[in-house]
Amino acid sequence: MVPTIQMDSKSPGALEFVSRTTGNGIHLHRHGLAESCLALLDERVLDRQCLAQCLTAYGIGKEILSFGSIEEWRHQENVLSISAILLNVGSRKVTDARTGSEIADLVNEAHPVPVVILADTDDLEQILKALNYGAKAYIPSSIRFEICVEAVNLVLAGGTFVPASSVLAQHKAIDTTVEMTRPMASVFTERQEEVVQALRRGKANKIIAHELNLRESTVKVHIRNIMKKLKATNRTEVVYKLNEMFPGVHVLSRPS
């Protein structure tokens, strides 16, 4: 007797699911779908069964065939054609040699079927590594389920998905690093800061122009703009005000 899973009326679309065993995997589908499926690989039984049901309930548009490992998937028999493979690595890191090798081998073996990585972390390093191995998407468990479904559909349509939050977080970190590298960035342009550093070292305009590969007249323009920003009347006052404004910032030595 084939077991059925009846969703209540509050489920998306009030769908009826039918589950049957196919080899070592569990085939979860709803009536009337095309003869193709998504392969879900996850060693955690409860997680993969819940995910399979949710993907179907939220209208992924494909039947789900779940396996406990890549090995189980390799030994499948008499199953539907596979449109995509979802590999849930859980808390494992893609940067770990074993996990990375597993992903790379799966991508090569499944080609041209796209591989989607599901993971607990949204660290950008892990995401980029997965893409480097050939994965077409990286879906962290921190995103909403409807976004997960849309990400899988994007891959099925030939696209690539990465969480925007991870990219933006990395961009913010880079901006912070730049600000730390240039502590005067909030006041001066990069070139003005170079002139400022030279002024703090007591360099003459001619020397500054030579070191920065500028015309001496351009150096004078930069100094006038610096004085204007600081409301200083001469070079000595510029240095004095800089020391007051940035007391912890040391004069950087320029290589000769």
PDB file of C-alpha atoms in Angstrom:
ATOM      1  CA  MET A   1       0.000   0.000   0.000  1.00  0.00           C
ATOM      2  CA  VAL A   2       1.361   3.406  -1.012  1.00  0.00           C
ATOM      3  CA  PRO A   3       1.421   5.873   1.923  1.00  0.00           C
ATOM      4  CA  THR A   4      -0.033   9.318   1.347  1.00  0.00           C
ATOM      5  CA  ILE A   5       0.660  12.596   3.090  1.00  0.00           C
ATOM      6  CA  GLN A   6      -2.390  14.847   3.213  1.00  0.00           C
ATOM      7  CA  MET A   7      -1.652  18.523   3.874  1.00  0.00           C
ATOM      8  CA  ASP A   8      -4.300  20.480   5.797  1.00  0.00           C
ATOM      9  CA  SER A   9      -6.370  23.206   4.194  1.00  0.00           C
ATOM     10  CA  LYS A  10      -4.010  25.902   5.445  1.00  0.00           C
ATOM     11  CA  SER A  11      -1.082  24.514   3.433  1.00  0.00           C
ATOM     12  CA  PRO A  12      -0.092  26.374   0.250  1.00  0.00           C
ATOM     13  CA  GLY A  13      -2.594  25.247  -2.356  1.00  0.00           C
ATOM     14  CA  ALA A  14      -3.990  22.473  -0.078  1.00  0.00           C
ATOM     15  CA  LEU A  15      -1.913  19.943  -2.038  1.00  0.00           C
ATOM     16  CA  GLU A  16      -2.022  16.170  -1.728  1.00  0.00           C
ATOM     17  CA  PHE A  17       1.360  14.413  -1.711  1.00  0.00           C
ATOM     18  CA  VAL A  18       2.190  10.827  -2.511  1.00  0.00           C
ATOM     19  CA  SER A  19       5.351   9.216  -1.125  1.00  0.00           C
ATOM     20  CA  ARG A  20       6.903   6.026  -2.404  1.00  0.00           C
ATOM     21  CA  THR A  21      10.260   4.370  -1.942  1.00  0.00           C
ATOM     22  CA  THR A  22      12.545   4.254  -5.001  1.00  0.00           C
ATOM     23  CA  GLY A  23      15.714   2.336  -4.283  1.00  0.00           C
ATOM     24  CA  ASN A  24      17.189   3.902  -1.165  1.00  0.00           C
ATOM     25  CA  GLY A  25      15.499   7.257  -1.719  1.00  0.00           C
ATOM     26  CA  ILE A  26      12.075   8.714  -0.974  1.00  0.00           C
ATOM     27  CA  HIS A  27      10.060   9.945  -3.955  1.00  0.00           C
ATOM     28  CA  LEU A  28       7.715  12.776  -2.985  1.00  0.00           C
ATOM     29  CA  HIS A  29       5.421  14.171  -5.650  1.00  0.00           C
ATOM     30  CA  ARG A  30       1.989  15.557  -6.364  1.00  0.00           C
ATOM     31  CA  HIS A  31      -0.325  14.310  -9.084  1.00  0.00           C
ATOM     32  CA  GLY A  32      -0.152  15.781 -12.567  1.00  0.00           C
ATOM     33  CA  LEU A  33       3.489  16.950 -12.633  1.00  0.00           C
ATOM     34  CA  ALA A  34       5.885  16.425 -15.546  1.00  0.00           C
ATOM     35  CA  GLU A  35       8.136  13.386 -15.467  1.00  0.00           C
ATOM     36  CA  SER A  36      11.237  15.143 -14.134  1.00  0.00           C
ATOM     37  CA  CYS A  37      12.517  15.798 -10.634  1.00  0.00           C
ATOM     38  CA  LEU A  38      14.944  17.476  -8.266  1.00  0.00           C
ATOM     39  CA  ALA A  39      17.399  15.238  -6.435  1.00  0.00           C
ATOM     40  CA  LEU A  40      17.833  16.257  -2.790  1.00  0.00           C
ATOM     41  CA  LEU A  41      20.963  14.915  -1.085  1.00  0.00           C
ATOM     42  CA  ASP A  42      21.068  15.254   2.707  1.00  0.00           C
ATOM     43  CA  GLU A  43      22.372  12.755   5.260  1.00  0.00           C
ATOM     44  CA  ARG A  44      19.912  14.030   7.890  1.00  0.00           C
ATOM     45  CA  VAL A  45      16.672  12.090   7.411  1.00  0.00           C
ATOM     46  CA  LEU A  46      14.249  14.488   9.103  1.00  0.00           C
ATOM     47  CA  ASP A  47      15.779  17.561   7.471  1.00  0.00           C
ATOM     48  CA  ARG A  48      15.635  16.170   3.963  1.00  0.00           C
ATOM     49  CA  GLN A  49      12.077  14.855   4.325  1.00  0.00           C
ATOM     50  CA  CYS A  50      10.866  18.193   5.710  1.00  0.00           C
ATOM     51  CA  LEU A  51      12.676  20.113   2.987  1.00  0.00           C
ATOM     52  CA  ALA A  52      11.282  17.849   0.280  1.00  0.00           C
ATOM     53  CA  GLN A  53       7.716  18.365   1.526  1.00  0.00           C
ATOM     54  CA  CYS A  54       8.150  22.129   1.840  1.00  0.00           C
ATOM     55  CA  LEU A  55       9.654  22.486  -1.643  1.00  0.00           C
ATOM     56  CA  THR A  56       6.699  20.629  -3.101  1.00  0.00           C
ATOM     57  CA  ALA A  57       4.163  22.514  -0.985  1.00  0.00           C
ATOM     58  CA  TYR A  58       5.550  25.882  -2.073  1.00  0.00           C
ATOM     59  CA  GLY A  59       5.138  25.037  -5.741  1.00  0.00           C
ATOM     60  CA  ILE A  60       8.679  24.243  -6.846  1.00  0.00           C
ATOM     61  CA  GLY A  61       7.093  22.680  -9.937  1.00  0.00           C
ATOM     62  CA  LYS A  62       9.238  19.532  -9.835  1.00  0.00           C
ATOM     63  CA  GLU A  63       8.939  16.222  -8.056  1.00  0.00           C
ATOM     64  CA  ILE A  64      11.470  15.589  -5.287  1.00  0.00           C
ATOM     65  CA  LEU A  65      13.643  12.497  -5.045  1.00  0.00           C
ATOM     66  CA  SER A  66      15.649  12.507  -1.807  1.00  0.00           C
ATOM     67  CA  PHE A  67      18.766  10.533  -0.868  1.00  0.00           C
ATOM     68  CA  GLY A  68      20.870  10.248   2.268  1.00  0.00           C
ATOM     69  CA  SER A  69      24.159  10.549   0.402  1.00  0.00           C
ATOM     70  CA  ILE A  70      25.793  11.018  -2.967  1.00  0.00           C
ATOM     71  CA  GLU A  71      26.467   7.282  -3.009  1.00  0.00           C
ATOM     72  CA  GLU A  72      22.752   6.519  -2.720  1.00  0.00           C
ATOM     73  CA  TRP A  73      22.075   8.896  -5.593  1.00  0.00           C
ATOM     74  CA  ARG A  74      24.754   7.206  -7.699  1.00  0.00           C
ATOM     75  CA  HIS A  75      23.038   3.834  -7.260  1.00  0.00           C
ATOM     76  CA  GLN A  76      19.557   5.058  -8.190  1.00  0.00           C
ATOM     77  CA  GLU A  77      17.543   2.913 -10.585  1.00  0.00           C
ATOM     78  CA  ASN A  78      14.443   3.527 -12.667  1.00  0.00           C
ATOM     79  CA  VAL A  79      13.907   7.136 -11.602  1.00  0.00           C
ATOM     80  CA  LEU A  80      12.765  10.245 -13.413  1.00  0.00           C
ATOM     81  CA  SER A  81      15.136  12.474 -15.306  1.00  0.00           C
ATOM     82  CA  ILE A  82      16.850  14.940 -12.961  1.00  0.00           C
ATOM     83  CA  SER A  83      16.601  18.693 -13.584  1.00  0.00           C
ATOM     84  CA  ALA A  84      18.856  19.793 -10.701  1.00  0.00           C
ATOM     85  CA  ILE A  85      20.652  18.415  -7.661  1.00  0.00           C
ATOM     86  CA  LEU A  86      20.322  20.063  -4.245  1.00  0.00           C
ATOM     87  CA  LEU A  87      23.194  19.131  -1.935  1.00  0.00           C
ATOM     88  CA  ASN A  88      22.688  20.131   1.706  1.00  0.00           C
ATOM     89  CA  VAL A  89      26.102  20.355   3.389  1.00  0.00           C
ATOM     90  CA  GLY A  90      24.595  21.649   6.640  1.00  0.00           C
ATOM     91  CA  SER A  91      27.226  23.059   8.978  1.00  0.00           C
ATOM     92  CA  ARG A  92      30.129  21.665   6.991  1.00  0.00           C
ATOM     93  CA  LYS A  93      32.417  24.193   5.326  1.00  0.00           C
ATOM     94  CA  VAL A  94      32.876  24.220   1.574  1.00  0.00           C
ATOM     95  CA  THR A  95      36.476  25.301   2.170  1.00  0.00           C
ATOM     96  CA  ASP A  96      37.206  21.991   3.915  1.00  0.00           C
ATOM     97  CA  ALA A  97      39.103  19.717   1.539  1.00  0.00           C
ATOM     98  CA  ARG A  98      36.746  16.750   1.923  1.00  0.00           C
ATOM     99  CA  THR A  99      33.554  18.744   1.406  1.00  0.00           C
ATOM    100  CA  GLY A 100      35.078  20.704  -1.454  1.00  0.00           C
ATOM    101  CA  SER A 101      36.187  17.528  -3.195  1.00  0.00           C
ATOM    102  CA  GLU A 102      32.703  16.074  -2.724  1.00  0.00           C
ATOM    103  CA  ILE A 103      31.108  19.103  -4.391  1.00  0.00           C
ATOM    104  CA  ALA A 104      33.614  19.202  -7.252  1.00  0.00           C
ATOM    105  CA  ASP A 105      33.153  15.468  -7.980  1.00  0.00           C
ATOM    106  CA  LEU A 106      29.364  15.811  -7.865  1.00  0.00           C
ATOM    107  CA  VAL A 107      29.413  18.785 -10.242  1.00  0.00           C
ATOM    108  CA  ASN A 108      31.596  16.914 -12.722  1.00  0.00           C
ATOM    109  CA  GLU A 109      29.559  13.730 -12.500  1.00  0.00           C
ATOM    110  CA  ALA A 110      26.185  15.458 -12.790  1.00  0.00           C
ATOM    111  CA  HIS A 111      27.130  17.800 -15.653  1.00  0.00           C
ATOM    112  CA  PRO A 112      25.207  19.345 -17.361  1.00  0.00           C
ATOM    113  CA  VAL A 113      22.635  19.020 -14.550  1.00  0.00           C
ATOM    114  CA  PRO A 114      23.141  22.058 -12.233  1.00  0.00           C
ATOM    115  CA  VAL A 115      24.154  21.574  -8.595  1.00  0.00           C
ATOM    116  CA  VAL A 116      22.739  23.806  -5.849  1.00  0.00           C
ATOM    117  CA  ILE A 117      24.455  24.024  -2.460  1.00  0.00           C
ATOM    118  CA  LEU A 118      22.327  24.381   0.669  1.00  0.00           C
ATOM    119  CA  ALA A 119      24.256  25.351   3.813  1.00  0.00           C
ATOM    120  CA  ASP A 120      23.923  26.770   7.317  1.00  0.00           C
ATOM    121  CA  THR A 121      26.459  29.561   6.789  1.00  0.00           C
ATOM    122  CA  ASP A 122      26.262  32.626   4.546  1.00  0.00           C
ATOM    123  CA  ASP A 123      29.981  33.388   4.685  1.00  0.00           C
ATOM    124  CA  LEU A 124      31.124  34.860   1.364  1.00  0.00           C
ATOM    125  CA  GLU A 125      34.316  32.789   1.322  1.00  0.00           C
ATOM    126  CA  GLN A 126      32.217  29.607   1.405  1.00  0.00           C
ATOM    127  CA  ILE A 127      29.931  30.933  -1.326  1.00  0.00           C
ATOM    128  CA  LEU A 128      32.756  31.843  -3.678  1.00  0.00           C
ATOM    129  CA  LYS A 129      34.434  28.489  -3.098  1.00  0.00           C
ATOM    130  CA  ALA A 130      31.214  26.657  -3.984  1.00  0.00           C
ATOM    131  CA  LEU A 131      30.846  28.664  -7.180  1.00  0.00           C
ATOM    132  CA  ASN A 132      34.483  27.987  -7.984  1.00  0.00           C
ATOM    133  CA  TYR A 133      33.760  24.259  -7.740  1.00  0.00           C
ATOM    134  CA  GLY A 134      31.009  24.720 -10.310  1.00  0.00           C
ATOM    135  CA  ALA A 135      27.864  25.020  -8.186  1.00  0.00           C
ATOM    136  CA  LYS A 136      25.152  27.158  -9.777  1.00  0.00           C
ATOM    137  CA  ALA A 137      23.697  28.476  -6.520  1.00  0.00           C
ATOM    138  CA  TYR A 138      24.462  28.785  -2.830  1.00  0.00           C
ATOM    139  CA  ILE A 139      21.427  28.981  -0.572  1.00  0.00           C
ATOM    140  CA  PRO A 140      22.010  29.637   3.159  1.00  0.00           C
ATOM    141  CA  SER A 141      19.464  28.450   5.716  1.00  0.00           C
ATOM    142  CA  SER A 142      19.098  32.054   6.940  1.00  0.00           C
ATOM    143  CA  ILE A 143      16.974  33.126   3.960  1.00  0.00           C
ATOM    144  CA  ARG A 144      13.189  32.873   3.751  1.00  0.00           C
ATOM    145  CA  PHE A 145      11.794  29.704   2.220  1.00  0.00           C
ATOM    146  CA  GLU A 146      10.027  31.457  -0.650  1.00  0.00           C
ATOM    147  CA  ILE A 147      13.376  32.958  -1.670  1.00  0.00           C
ATOM    148  CA  CYS A 148      14.871  29.476  -1.570  1.00  0.00           C
ATOM    149  CA  VAL A 149      12.189  28.274  -3.988  1.00  0.00           C
ATOM    150  CA  GLU A 150      12.774  31.227  -6.307  1.00  0.00           C
ATOM    151  CA  ALA A 151      16.532  30.581  -6.206  1.00  0.00           C
ATOM    152  CA  VAL A 152      16.028  26.960  -7.277  1.00  0.00           C
ATOM    153  CA  ASN A 153      13.675  28.076 -10.059  1.00  0.00           C
ATOM    154  CA  LEU A 154      16.294  30.590 -11.191  1.00  0.00           C
ATOM    155  CA  VAL A 155      18.859  27.810 -11.495  1.00  0.00           C
ATOM    156  CA  LEU A 156      16.369  25.649 -13.414  1.00  0.00           C
ATOM    157  CA  ALA A 157      15.985  28.569 -15.829  1.00  0.00           C
ATOM    158  CA  GLY A 158      19.747  28.699 -16.356  1.00  0.00           C
ATOM    159  CA  GLY A 159      20.694  31.371 -13.814  1.00  0.00           C
ATOM    160  CA  THR A 160      23.021  31.597 -10.835  1.00  0.00           C
ATOM    161  CA  PHE A 161      22.048  32.585  -7.298  1.00  0.00           C
ATOM    162  CA  VAL A 162      24.052  33.946  -4.349  1.00  0.00           C
ATOM    163  CA  PRO A 163      22.574  35.725  -1.293  1.00  0.00           C
ATOM    164  CA  ALA A 164      22.866  39.478  -1.720  1.00  0.00           C
ATOM    165  CA  SER A 165      23.233  39.973   2.047  1.00  0.00           C
ATOM    166  CA  SER A 166      26.596  38.169   2.027  1.00  0.00           C
ATOM    167  CA  VAL A 167      27.941  40.263  -0.840  1.00  0.00           C
ATOM    168  CA  LEU A 168      26.770  43.506   0.788  1.00  0.00           C
ATOM    169  CA  ALA A 169      28.297  42.496   4.124  1.00  0.00           C
ATOM    170  CA  GLN A 170      31.632  41.880   2.434  1.00  0.00           C
ATOM    171  CA  HIS A 171      31.390  45.203   0.582  1.00  0.00           C
ATOM    172  CA  LYS A 172      30.797  46.979   3.892  1.00  0.00           C
ATOM    173  CA  ALA A 173      33.791  45.200   5.405  1.00  0.00           C
ATOM    174  CA  ILE A 174      35.961  46.333   2.495  1.00  0.00           C
ATOM    175  CA  ASP A 175      34.768  49.923   2.907  1.00  0.00           C
ATOM    176  CA  THR A 176      35.595  49.753   6.618  1.00  0.00           C
ATOM    177  CA  THR A 177      39.071  48.446   5.831  1.00  0.00           C
ATOM    178  CA  VAL A 178      39.630  51.277   3.357  1.00  0.00           C
ATOM    179  CA  GLU A 179      38.583  53.825   5.970  1.00  0.00           C
ATOM    180  CA  MET A 180      40.966  52.286   8.487  1.00  0.00           C
ATOM    181  CA  THR A 181      43.771  52.384   5.912  1.00  0.00           C
ATOM    182  CA  ARG A 182      42.964  56.032   5.148  1.00  0.00           C
ATOM    183  CA  PRO A 183      41.977  57.578   8.489  1.00  0.00           C
ATOM    184  CA  MET A 184      41.673  61.039   6.915  1.00  0.00           C
ATOM    185  CA  ALA A 185      39.325  59.839   4.153  1.00  0.00           C
ATOM    186  CA  SER A 186      36.389  61.705   5.706  1.00  0.00           C
ATOM    187  CA  VAL A 187      38.177  65.045   5.217  1.00  0.00           C
ATOM    188  CA  PHE A 188      40.595  64.718   2.297  1.00  0.00           C
ATOM    189  CA  THR A 189      40.758  63.044  -1.074  1.00  0.00           C
ATOM    190  CA  GLU A 190      43.377  60.351  -1.502  1.00  0.00           C
ATOM    191  CA  ARG A 191      45.754  62.723  -3.299  1.00  0.00           C
ATOM    192  CA  GLN A 192      45.196  65.469  -0.726  1.00  0.00           C
ATOM    193  CA  GLU A 193      46.001  63.007   2.035  1.00  0.00           C
ATOM    194  CA  GLU A 194      49.293  62.170   0.313  1.00  0.00           C
ATOM    195  CA  VAL A 195      50.145  65.889   0.231  1.00  0.00           C
ATOM    196  CA  VAL A 196      49.083  66.224   3.873  1.00  0.00           C
ATOM    197  CA  GLN A 197      51.431  63.425   4.898  1.00  0.00           C
ATOM    198  CA  ALA A 198      54.263  65.136   3.034  1.00  0.00           C
ATOM    199  CA  LEU A 199      53.492  68.440   4.750  1.00  0.00           C
ATOM    200  CA  ARG A 200      53.599  66.742   8.152  1.00  0.00           C
ATOM    201  CA  ARG A 201      57.052  65.435   7.260  1.00  0.00           C
ATOM    202  CA  GLY A 202      58.156  69.001   6.501  1.00  0.00           C
ATOM    203  CA  LYS A 203      58.698  68.452   2.767  1.00  0.00           C
ATOM    204  CA  ALA A 204      59.015  71.424   0.424  1.00  0.00           C
ATOM    205  CA  ASN A 205      56.628  71.812  -2.510  1.00  0.00           C
ATOM    206  CA  LYS A 206      59.304  70.861  -5.052  1.00  0.00           C
ATOM    207  CA  ILE A 207      60.098  67.615  -3.182  1.00  0.00           C
ATOM    208  CA  ILE A 208      56.398  66.788  -2.786  1.00  0.00           C
ATOM    209  CA  ALA A 209      55.864  67.278  -6.521  1.00  0.00           C
ATOM    210  CA  HIS A 210      58.795  64.975  -7.304  1.00  0.00           C
ATOM    211  CA  GLU A 211      57.695  62.221  -4.900  1.00  0.00           C
ATOM    212  CA  LEU A 212      54.055  62.281  -5.993  1.00  0.00           C
ATOM    213  CA  ASN A 213      54.857  62.762  -9.688  1.00  0.00           C
ATOM    214  CA  LEU A 214      52.936  66.023  -9.805  1.00  0.00           C
ATOM    215  CA  ARG A 215      53.594  69.519 -11.133  1.00  0.00           C
ATOM    216  CA  GLU A 216      54.666  71.953  -8.447  1.00  0.00           C
ATOM    217  CA  SER A 217      51.728  74.166  -9.395  1.00  0.00           C
ATOM    218  CA  THR A 218      49.364  71.225  -8.760  1.00  0.00           C
ATOM    219  CA  VAL A 219      50.909  70.699  -5.340  1.00  0.00           C
ATOM    220  CA  LYS A 220      50.265  74.361  -4.528  1.00  0.00           C
ATOM    221  CA  VAL A 221      46.594  73.944  -5.535  1.00  0.00           C
ATOM    222  CA  HIS A 222      46.266  70.916  -3.259  1.00  0.00           C
ATOM    223  CA  ILE A 223      47.829  72.818  -0.372  1.00  0.00           C
ATOM    224  CA  ARG A 224      45.475  75.758  -0.866  1.00  0.00           C
ATOM    225  CA  ASN A 225      42.479  73.389  -0.810  1.00  0.00           C
ATOM    226  CA  ILE A 226      43.829  71.659   2.299  1.00  0.00           C
ATOM    227  CA  MET A 227      44.293  75.006   4.055  1.00  0.00           C
ATOM    228  CA  LYS A 228      40.781  76.017   3.054  1.00  0.00           C
ATOM    229  CA  LYS A 229      39.292  72.818   4.508  1.00  0.00           C
ATOM    230  CA  LEU A 230      41.204  73.286   7.755  1.00  0.00           C
ATOM    231  CA  LYS A 231      40.682  77.056   7.841  1.00  0.00           C
ATOM    232  CA  ALA A 232      44.432  77.400   8.225  1.00  0.00           C
ATOM    233  CA  THR A 233      46.498  80.405   7.082  1.00  0.00           C
ATOM    234  CA  ASN A 234      49.884  78.726   6.602  1.00  0.00           C
ATOM    235  CA  ARG A 235      51.626  75.344   6.451  1.00  0.00           C
ATOM    236  CA  THR A 236      52.592  75.375  10.130  1.00  0.00           C
ATOM    237  CA  GLU A 237      48.970  75.876  11.135  1.00  0.00           C
ATOM    238  CA  VAL A 238      47.968  73.048   8.789  1.00  0.00           C
ATOM    239  CA  VAL A 239      50.268  70.616  10.623  1.00  0.00           C
ATOM    240  CA  TYR A 240      49.123  71.888  14.029  1.00  0.00           C
ATOM    241  CA  LYS A 241      45.434  71.412  13.189  1.00  0.00           C
ATOM    242  CA  LEU A 242      46.069  67.997  11.677  1.00  0.00           C
ATOM    243  CA  ASN A 243      47.741  66.862  14.897  1.00  0.00           C
ATOM    244  CA  GLU A 244      44.711  68.079  16.834  1.00  0.00           C
ATOM    245  CA  MET A 245      42.177  66.452  14.499  1.00  0.00           C
ATOM    246  CA  PHE A 246      44.012  63.120  14.089  1.00  0.00           C
ATOM    247  CA  PRO A 247      46.077  62.703  17.257  1.00  0.00           C
ATOM    248  CA  GLY A 248      46.466  58.943  16.881  1.00  0.00           C
ATOM    249  CA  VAL A 249      47.410  58.983  13.199  1.00  0.00           C
ATOM    250  CA  HIS A 250      51.127  58.635  12.610  1.00  0.00           C
ATOM    251  CA  VAL A 251      52.982  60.172   9.719  1.00  0.00           C
ATOM    252  CA  LEU A 252      53.394  57.531   7.033  1.00  0.00           C
ATOM    253  CA  SER A 253      56.829  57.087   5.558  1.00  0.00           C
ATOM    254  CA  ARG A 254      56.877  57.108   1.766  1.00  0.00           C
ATOM    255  CA  PRO A 255      59.306  54.687   0.126  1.00  0.00           C
ATOM    256  CA  SER A 256      62.082  56.406  -1.775  1.00  0.00           C
TER     257      SER A 256
END
